[in-house]
Short mmCIF file of C-alpha atoms (C1' of nucleotides) in Angstrom, two decimals:
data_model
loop_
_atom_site.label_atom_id
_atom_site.label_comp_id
_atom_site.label_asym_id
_atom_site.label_seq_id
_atom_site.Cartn_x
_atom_site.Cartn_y
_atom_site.Cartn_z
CA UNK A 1 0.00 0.00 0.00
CA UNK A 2 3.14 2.90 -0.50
CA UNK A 3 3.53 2.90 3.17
CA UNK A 4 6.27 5.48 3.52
CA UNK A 5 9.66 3.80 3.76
CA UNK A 6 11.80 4.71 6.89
CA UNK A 7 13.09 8.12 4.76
CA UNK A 8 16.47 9.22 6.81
CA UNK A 9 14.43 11.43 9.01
CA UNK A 10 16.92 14.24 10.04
CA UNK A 11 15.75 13.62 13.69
CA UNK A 12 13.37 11.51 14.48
CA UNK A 13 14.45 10.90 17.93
CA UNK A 14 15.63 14.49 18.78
CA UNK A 15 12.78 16.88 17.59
CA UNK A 16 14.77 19.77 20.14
CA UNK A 17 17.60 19.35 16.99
CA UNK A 18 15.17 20.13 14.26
CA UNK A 19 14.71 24.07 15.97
CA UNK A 20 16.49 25.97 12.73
CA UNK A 21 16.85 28.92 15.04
CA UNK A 22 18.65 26.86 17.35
CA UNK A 23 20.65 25.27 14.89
CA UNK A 24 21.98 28.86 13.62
CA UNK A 25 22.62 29.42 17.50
CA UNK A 26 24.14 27.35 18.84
CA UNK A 27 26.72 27.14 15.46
CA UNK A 28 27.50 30.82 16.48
CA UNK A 29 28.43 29.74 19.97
CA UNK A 30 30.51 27.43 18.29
CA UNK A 31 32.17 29.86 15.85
CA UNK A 32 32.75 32.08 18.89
CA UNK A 33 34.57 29.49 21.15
CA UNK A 34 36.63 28.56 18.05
CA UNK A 35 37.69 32.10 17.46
CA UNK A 36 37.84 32.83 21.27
CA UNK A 37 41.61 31.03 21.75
CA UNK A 38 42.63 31.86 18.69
CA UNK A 39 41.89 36.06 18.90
CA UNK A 40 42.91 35.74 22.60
CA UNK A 41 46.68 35.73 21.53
CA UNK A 42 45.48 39.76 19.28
CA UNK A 43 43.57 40.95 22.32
CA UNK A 44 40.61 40.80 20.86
CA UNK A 45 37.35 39.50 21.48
CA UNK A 46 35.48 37.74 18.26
CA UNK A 47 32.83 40.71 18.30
CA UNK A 48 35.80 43.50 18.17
CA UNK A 49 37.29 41.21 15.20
CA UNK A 50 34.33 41.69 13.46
CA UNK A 51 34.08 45.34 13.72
CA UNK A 52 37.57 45.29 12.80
CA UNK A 53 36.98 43.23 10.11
CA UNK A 54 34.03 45.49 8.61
CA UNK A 55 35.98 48.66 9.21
CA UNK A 56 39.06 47.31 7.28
CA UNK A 57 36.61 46.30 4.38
CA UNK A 58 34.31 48.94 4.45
CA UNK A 59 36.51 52.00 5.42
CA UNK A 60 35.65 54.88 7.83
CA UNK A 61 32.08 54.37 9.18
CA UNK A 62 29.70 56.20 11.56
CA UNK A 63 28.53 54.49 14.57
CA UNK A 64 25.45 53.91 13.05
CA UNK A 65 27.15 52.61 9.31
CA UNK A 66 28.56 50.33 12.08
CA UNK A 67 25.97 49.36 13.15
CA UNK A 68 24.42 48.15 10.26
CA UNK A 69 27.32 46.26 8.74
CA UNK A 70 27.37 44.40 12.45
CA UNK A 71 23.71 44.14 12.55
CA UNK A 72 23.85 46.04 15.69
CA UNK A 73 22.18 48.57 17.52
CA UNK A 74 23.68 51.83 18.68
CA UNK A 75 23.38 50.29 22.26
CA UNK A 76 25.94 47.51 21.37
CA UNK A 77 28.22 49.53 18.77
CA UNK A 78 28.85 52.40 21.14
CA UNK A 79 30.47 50.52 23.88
CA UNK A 80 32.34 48.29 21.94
CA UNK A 81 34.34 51.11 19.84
CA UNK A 82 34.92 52.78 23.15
CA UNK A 83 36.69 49.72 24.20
CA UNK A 84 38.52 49.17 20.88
CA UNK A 85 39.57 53.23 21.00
CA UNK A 86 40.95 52.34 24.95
CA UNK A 87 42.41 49.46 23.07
CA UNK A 88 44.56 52.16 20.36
CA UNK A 89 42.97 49.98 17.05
CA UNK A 90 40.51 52.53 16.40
CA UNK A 91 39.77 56.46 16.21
CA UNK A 92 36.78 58.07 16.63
CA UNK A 93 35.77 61.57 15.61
CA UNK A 94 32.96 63.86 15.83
CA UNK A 95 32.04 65.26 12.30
CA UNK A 96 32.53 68.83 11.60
CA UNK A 97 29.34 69.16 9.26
CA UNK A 98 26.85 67.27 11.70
CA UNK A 99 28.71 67.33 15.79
CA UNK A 100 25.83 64.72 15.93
CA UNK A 101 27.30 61.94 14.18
CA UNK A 102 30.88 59.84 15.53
CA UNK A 103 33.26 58.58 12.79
CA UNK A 104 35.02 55.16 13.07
CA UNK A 105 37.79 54.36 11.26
CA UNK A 106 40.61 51.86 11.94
CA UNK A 107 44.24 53.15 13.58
CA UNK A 108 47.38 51.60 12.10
CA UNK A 109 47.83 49.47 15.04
CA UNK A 110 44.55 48.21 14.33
CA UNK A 111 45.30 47.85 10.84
CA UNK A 112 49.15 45.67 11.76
CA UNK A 113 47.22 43.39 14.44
CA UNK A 114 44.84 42.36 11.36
CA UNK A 115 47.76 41.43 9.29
CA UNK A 116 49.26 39.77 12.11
CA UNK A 117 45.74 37.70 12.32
CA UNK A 118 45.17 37.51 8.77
CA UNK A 119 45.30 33.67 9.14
CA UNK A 120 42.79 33.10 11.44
CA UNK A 121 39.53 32.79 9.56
CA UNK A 122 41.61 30.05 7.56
CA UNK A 123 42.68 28.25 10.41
CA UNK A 124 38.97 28.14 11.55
CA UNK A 125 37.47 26.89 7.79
CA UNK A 126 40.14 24.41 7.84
CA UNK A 127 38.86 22.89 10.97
CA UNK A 128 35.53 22.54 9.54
CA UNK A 129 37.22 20.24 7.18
CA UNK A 130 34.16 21.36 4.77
CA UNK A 131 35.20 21.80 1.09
CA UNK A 132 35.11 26.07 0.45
CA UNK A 133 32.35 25.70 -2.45
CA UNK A 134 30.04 24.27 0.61
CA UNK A 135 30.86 26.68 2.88
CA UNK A 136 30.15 29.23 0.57
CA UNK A 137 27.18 27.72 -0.31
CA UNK A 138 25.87 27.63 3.58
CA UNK A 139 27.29 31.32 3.48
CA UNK A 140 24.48 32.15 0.89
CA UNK A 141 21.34 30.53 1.96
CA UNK A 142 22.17 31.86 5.41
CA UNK A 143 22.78 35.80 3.94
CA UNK A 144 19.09 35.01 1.88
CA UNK A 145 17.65 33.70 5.40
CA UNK A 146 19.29 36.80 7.10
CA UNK A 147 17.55 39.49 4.93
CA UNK A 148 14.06 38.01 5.08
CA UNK A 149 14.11 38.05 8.87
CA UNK A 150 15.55 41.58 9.12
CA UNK A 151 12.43 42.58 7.06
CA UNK A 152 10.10 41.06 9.10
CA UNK A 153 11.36 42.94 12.44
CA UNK A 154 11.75 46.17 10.39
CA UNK B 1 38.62 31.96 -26.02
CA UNK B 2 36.45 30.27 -23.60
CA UNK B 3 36.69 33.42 -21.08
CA UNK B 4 34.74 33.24 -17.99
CA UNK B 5 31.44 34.56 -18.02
CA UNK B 6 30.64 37.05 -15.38
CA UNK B 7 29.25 34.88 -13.25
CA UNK B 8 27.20 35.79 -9.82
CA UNK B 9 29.75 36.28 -8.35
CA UNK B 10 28.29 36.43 -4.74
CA UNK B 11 29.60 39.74 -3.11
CA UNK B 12 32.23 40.98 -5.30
CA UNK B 13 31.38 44.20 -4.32
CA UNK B 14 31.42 43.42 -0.64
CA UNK B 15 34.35 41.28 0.21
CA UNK B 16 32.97 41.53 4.14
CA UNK B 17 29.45 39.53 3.31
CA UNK B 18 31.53 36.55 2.43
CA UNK B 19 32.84 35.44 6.79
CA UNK B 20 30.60 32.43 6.84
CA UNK B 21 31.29 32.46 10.81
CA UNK B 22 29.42 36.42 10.73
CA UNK B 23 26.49 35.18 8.30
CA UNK B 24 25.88 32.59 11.58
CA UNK B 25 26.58 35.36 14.21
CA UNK B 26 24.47 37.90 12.31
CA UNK B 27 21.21 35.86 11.25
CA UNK B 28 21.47 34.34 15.08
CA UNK B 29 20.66 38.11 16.17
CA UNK B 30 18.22 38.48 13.16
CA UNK B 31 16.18 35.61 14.77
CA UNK B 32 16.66 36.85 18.43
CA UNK B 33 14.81 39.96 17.22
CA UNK B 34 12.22 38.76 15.43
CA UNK B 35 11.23 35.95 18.42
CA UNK B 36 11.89 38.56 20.92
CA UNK B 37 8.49 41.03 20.98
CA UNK B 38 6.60 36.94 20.13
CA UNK B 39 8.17 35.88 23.22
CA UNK B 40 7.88 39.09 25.36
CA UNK B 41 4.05 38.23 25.72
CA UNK B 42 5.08 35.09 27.85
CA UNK B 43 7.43 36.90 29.62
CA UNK B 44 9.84 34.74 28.44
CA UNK B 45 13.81 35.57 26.80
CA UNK B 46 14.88 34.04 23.89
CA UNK B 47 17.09 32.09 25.66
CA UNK B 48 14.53 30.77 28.31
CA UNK B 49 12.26 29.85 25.37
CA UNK B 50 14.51 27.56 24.29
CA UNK B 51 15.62 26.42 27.86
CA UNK B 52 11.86 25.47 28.62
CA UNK B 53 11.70 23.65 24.87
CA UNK B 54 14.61 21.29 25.57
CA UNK B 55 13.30 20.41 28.82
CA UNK B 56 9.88 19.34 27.13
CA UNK B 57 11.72 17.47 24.57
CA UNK B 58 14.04 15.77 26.45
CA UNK B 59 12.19 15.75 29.83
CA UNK B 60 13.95 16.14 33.19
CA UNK B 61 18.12 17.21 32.60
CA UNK B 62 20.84 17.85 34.95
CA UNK B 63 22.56 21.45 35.05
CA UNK B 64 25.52 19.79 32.60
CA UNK B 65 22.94 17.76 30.55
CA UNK B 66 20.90 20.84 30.00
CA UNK B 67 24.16 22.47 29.01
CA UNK B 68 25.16 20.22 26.68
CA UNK B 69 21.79 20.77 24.99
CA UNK B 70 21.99 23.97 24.32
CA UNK B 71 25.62 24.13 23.43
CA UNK B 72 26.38 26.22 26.85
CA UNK B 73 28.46 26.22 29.89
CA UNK B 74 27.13 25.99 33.49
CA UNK B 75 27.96 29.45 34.08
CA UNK B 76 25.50 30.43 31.91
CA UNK B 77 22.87 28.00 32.80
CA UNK B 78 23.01 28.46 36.61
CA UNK B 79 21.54 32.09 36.56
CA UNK B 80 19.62 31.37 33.86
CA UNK B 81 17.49 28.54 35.36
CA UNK B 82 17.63 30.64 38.67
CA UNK B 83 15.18 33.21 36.67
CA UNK B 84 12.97 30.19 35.47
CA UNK B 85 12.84 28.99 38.43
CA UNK B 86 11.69 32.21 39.89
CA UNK B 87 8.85 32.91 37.67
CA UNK B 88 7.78 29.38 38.68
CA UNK B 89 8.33 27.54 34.86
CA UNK B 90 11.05 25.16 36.17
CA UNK B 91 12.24 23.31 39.75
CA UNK B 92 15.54 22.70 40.75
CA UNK B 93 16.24 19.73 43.02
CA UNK B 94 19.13 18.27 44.14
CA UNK B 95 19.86 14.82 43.61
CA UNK B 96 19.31 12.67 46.75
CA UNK B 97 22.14 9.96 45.46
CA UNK B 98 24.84 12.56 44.82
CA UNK B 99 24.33 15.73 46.36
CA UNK B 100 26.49 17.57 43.61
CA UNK B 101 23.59 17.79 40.83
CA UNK B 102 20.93 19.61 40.26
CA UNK B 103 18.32 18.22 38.66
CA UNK B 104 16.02 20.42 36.74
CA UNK B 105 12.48 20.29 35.18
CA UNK B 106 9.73 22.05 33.84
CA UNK B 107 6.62 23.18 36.12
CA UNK B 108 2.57 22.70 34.83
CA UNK B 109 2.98 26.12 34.70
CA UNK B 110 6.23 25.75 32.38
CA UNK B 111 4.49 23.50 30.04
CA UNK B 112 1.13 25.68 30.21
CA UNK B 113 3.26 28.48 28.74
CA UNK B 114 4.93 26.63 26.40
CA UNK B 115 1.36 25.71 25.27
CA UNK B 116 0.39 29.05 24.71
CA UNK B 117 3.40 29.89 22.79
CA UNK B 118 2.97 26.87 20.90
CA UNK B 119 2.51 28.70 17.58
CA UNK B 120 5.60 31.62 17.59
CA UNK B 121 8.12 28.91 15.94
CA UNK B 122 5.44 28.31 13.16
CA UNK B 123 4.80 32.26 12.98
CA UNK B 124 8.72 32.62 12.67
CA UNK B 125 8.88 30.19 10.41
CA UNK B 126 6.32 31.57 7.90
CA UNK B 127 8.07 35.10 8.21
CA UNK B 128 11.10 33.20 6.78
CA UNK B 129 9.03 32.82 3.03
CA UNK B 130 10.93 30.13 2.74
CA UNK B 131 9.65 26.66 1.74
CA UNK B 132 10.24 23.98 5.05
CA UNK B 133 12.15 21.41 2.74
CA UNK B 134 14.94 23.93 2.45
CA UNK B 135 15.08 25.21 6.11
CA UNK B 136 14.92 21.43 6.53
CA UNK B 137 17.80 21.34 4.23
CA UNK B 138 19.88 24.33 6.00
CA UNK B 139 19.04 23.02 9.36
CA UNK B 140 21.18 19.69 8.66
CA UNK B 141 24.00 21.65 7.04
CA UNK B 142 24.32 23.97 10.14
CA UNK B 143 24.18 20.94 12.46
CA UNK B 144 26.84 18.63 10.32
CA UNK B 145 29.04 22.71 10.40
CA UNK B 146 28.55 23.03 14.36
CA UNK B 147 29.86 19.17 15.15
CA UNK B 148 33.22 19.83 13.05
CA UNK B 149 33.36 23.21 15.16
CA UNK B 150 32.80 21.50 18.43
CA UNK B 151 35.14 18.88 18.12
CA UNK B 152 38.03 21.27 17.17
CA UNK B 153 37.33 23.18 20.39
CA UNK B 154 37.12 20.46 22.62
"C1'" DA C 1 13.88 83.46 13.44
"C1'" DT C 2 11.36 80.22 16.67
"C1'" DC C 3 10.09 76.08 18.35
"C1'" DA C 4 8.33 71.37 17.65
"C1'" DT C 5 10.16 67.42 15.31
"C1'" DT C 6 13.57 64.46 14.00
"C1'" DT C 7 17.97 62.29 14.29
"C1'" DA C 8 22.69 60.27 16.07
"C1'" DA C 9 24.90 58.74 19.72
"C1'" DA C 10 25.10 57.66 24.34
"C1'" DT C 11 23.13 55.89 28.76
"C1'" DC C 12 20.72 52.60 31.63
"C1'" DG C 13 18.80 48.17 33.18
"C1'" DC C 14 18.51 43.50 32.28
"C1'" DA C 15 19.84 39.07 30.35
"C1'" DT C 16 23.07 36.41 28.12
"C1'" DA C 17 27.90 34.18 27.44
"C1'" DC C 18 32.44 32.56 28.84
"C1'" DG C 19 36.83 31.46 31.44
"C1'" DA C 20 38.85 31.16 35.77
"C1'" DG C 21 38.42 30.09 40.20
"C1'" DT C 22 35.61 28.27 44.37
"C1'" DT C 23 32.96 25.03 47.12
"C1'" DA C 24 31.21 20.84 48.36
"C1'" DA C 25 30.45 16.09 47.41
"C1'" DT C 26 32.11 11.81 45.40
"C1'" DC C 27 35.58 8.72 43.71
"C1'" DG C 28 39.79 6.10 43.57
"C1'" DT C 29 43.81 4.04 45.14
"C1'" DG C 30 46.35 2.35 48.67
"C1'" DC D 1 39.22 4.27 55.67
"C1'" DA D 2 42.12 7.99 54.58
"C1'" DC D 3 43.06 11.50 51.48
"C1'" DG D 4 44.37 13.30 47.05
"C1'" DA D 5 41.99 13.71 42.65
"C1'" DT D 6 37.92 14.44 40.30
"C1'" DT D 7 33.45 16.27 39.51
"C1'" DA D 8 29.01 19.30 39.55
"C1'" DA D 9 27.36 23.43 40.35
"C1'" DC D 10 28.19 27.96 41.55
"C1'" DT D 11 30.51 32.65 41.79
"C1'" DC D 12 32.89 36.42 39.78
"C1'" DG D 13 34.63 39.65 36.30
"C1'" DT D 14 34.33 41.12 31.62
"C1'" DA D 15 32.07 41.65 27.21
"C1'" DT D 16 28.19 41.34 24.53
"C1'" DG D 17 23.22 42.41 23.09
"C1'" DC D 18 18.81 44.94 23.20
"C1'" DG D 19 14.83 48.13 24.30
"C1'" DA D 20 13.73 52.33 26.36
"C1'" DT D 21 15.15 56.63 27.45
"C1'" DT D 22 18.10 60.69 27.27
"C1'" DT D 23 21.01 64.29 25.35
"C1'" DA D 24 22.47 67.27 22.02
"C1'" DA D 25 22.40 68.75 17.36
"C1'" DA D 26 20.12 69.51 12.99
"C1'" DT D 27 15.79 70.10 10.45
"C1'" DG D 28 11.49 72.13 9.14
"C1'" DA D 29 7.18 74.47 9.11
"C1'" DT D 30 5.16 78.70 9.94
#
DNA sequence: ATCATTTAAATCGCATACGAGTTAATCGTG
DNA sequence: CACGATTAACTCGTATGCGATTTAAATGAT
């Protein structure tokens, strides 16, 4: 009668796996630990690589340009470049037009200590031991995924 | 000549797009937000959410076992069933054979409220636009991604 | 020009997150 | 059974994260 063969069902015995949000989680607490060791060594945490990272990429930014490249909120960006100035890897700046707005951009210390990590993000795709077209793959989806939930909390 | 086609490139343009580990980190904060003002009605964190659905799913845990289900360390899970426990949706106990644990699980009042909230993972879902077979499809990816992470950091 | 509105950044309170260290209970080996 | 080693949970300090509010500056409508 076409009774449904035993498919392999992702999770039949752990529906708690089959939680995508949870999935995409707890994968960034595993990125994080990963990096953690690694970015220890730079004096940085993983979320001040990242704003490193997006200001070495992107250029000069204001705190809220920031913001949006990090996905952050003004809350989170403001203390963390405050910690990264203490820290000598980045400058900011009130603009002259608008005293409103607070420019970012990356020092040349903070520029050297990205060279001197340049191989980290390689070190942590080889341990995935995933082939790169893969990972770029996931990298995709996820980026689609990204923008469709950004547009449903405005 | 056979040259290459401009191809999609993904983000020529935007060489900062392409960190797989901040596509993870970023569309983990893009669902935080959107669960966040679903769960808010529940009085309930994003975090706790989940807390309360891994207890229904795999009933009664210790302070380590619920750790290891959601991928955290017991620092983070001792103050965080602390507040469960003092809104009432979970009881700790220790363990009569070995005084060290703490066994924890989820009050009629926890599982009422997960009741209630029953639908927000479908709502989420649906605010995705995305068809099930593929979220399906990324979910299994992302887990396969996170067990080559966690073995690498011990 | 004045004053309500808007805007950018910062501030505040709360809840994660982790590593390092602590405490108390159990285990293991003699 | 004695006692060092291990283990489970907890505590502490630091760094995220966010929503709500605040502050100060720029805008805009009359």
């Amino acid at each position: 009668m076409s009774k449904k063969p035993d498919l392999p069902q992702p999770s039949a015995t752990d529906p708690f796996a089959d939680f995508l949000c949870f999935s995409v989680y707890s994968t960034g607490l595993a990125f994080n630990r990963l990096y953690k060791p690694l970015l220890d060594r730079y004096g940085l945490t993983y979320l001040q690589y990242l704003a490193l990272i997006a200001l070495a990429l992107r250029g000069e930014q204001t705190v809220s340009e920031l913001g949006e490249s990090l996905f952050l909120e003004s809350s989170t960006v403001t203390p963390l470049i405050k910690r990264l100035e203490a820290a000598g890897t980045v400058t900011r700046r009130r603009d002259t037009r608008d005293e409103r707005v607070v420019r970012v951009s990356l020092t040349d210390r903070g520029k050297a200590i990205l060279e001197e990590a340049r191989c980290v993000p390689l070190e942590v795709m080889e341990a995935t031991g995933t082939p790169p077209e893969q990972l770029q793959l996931l990298n995709e989806q996820l980026k689609a995924l990204r923008a469709k939930l950004v547009t449903k909390s405005d």
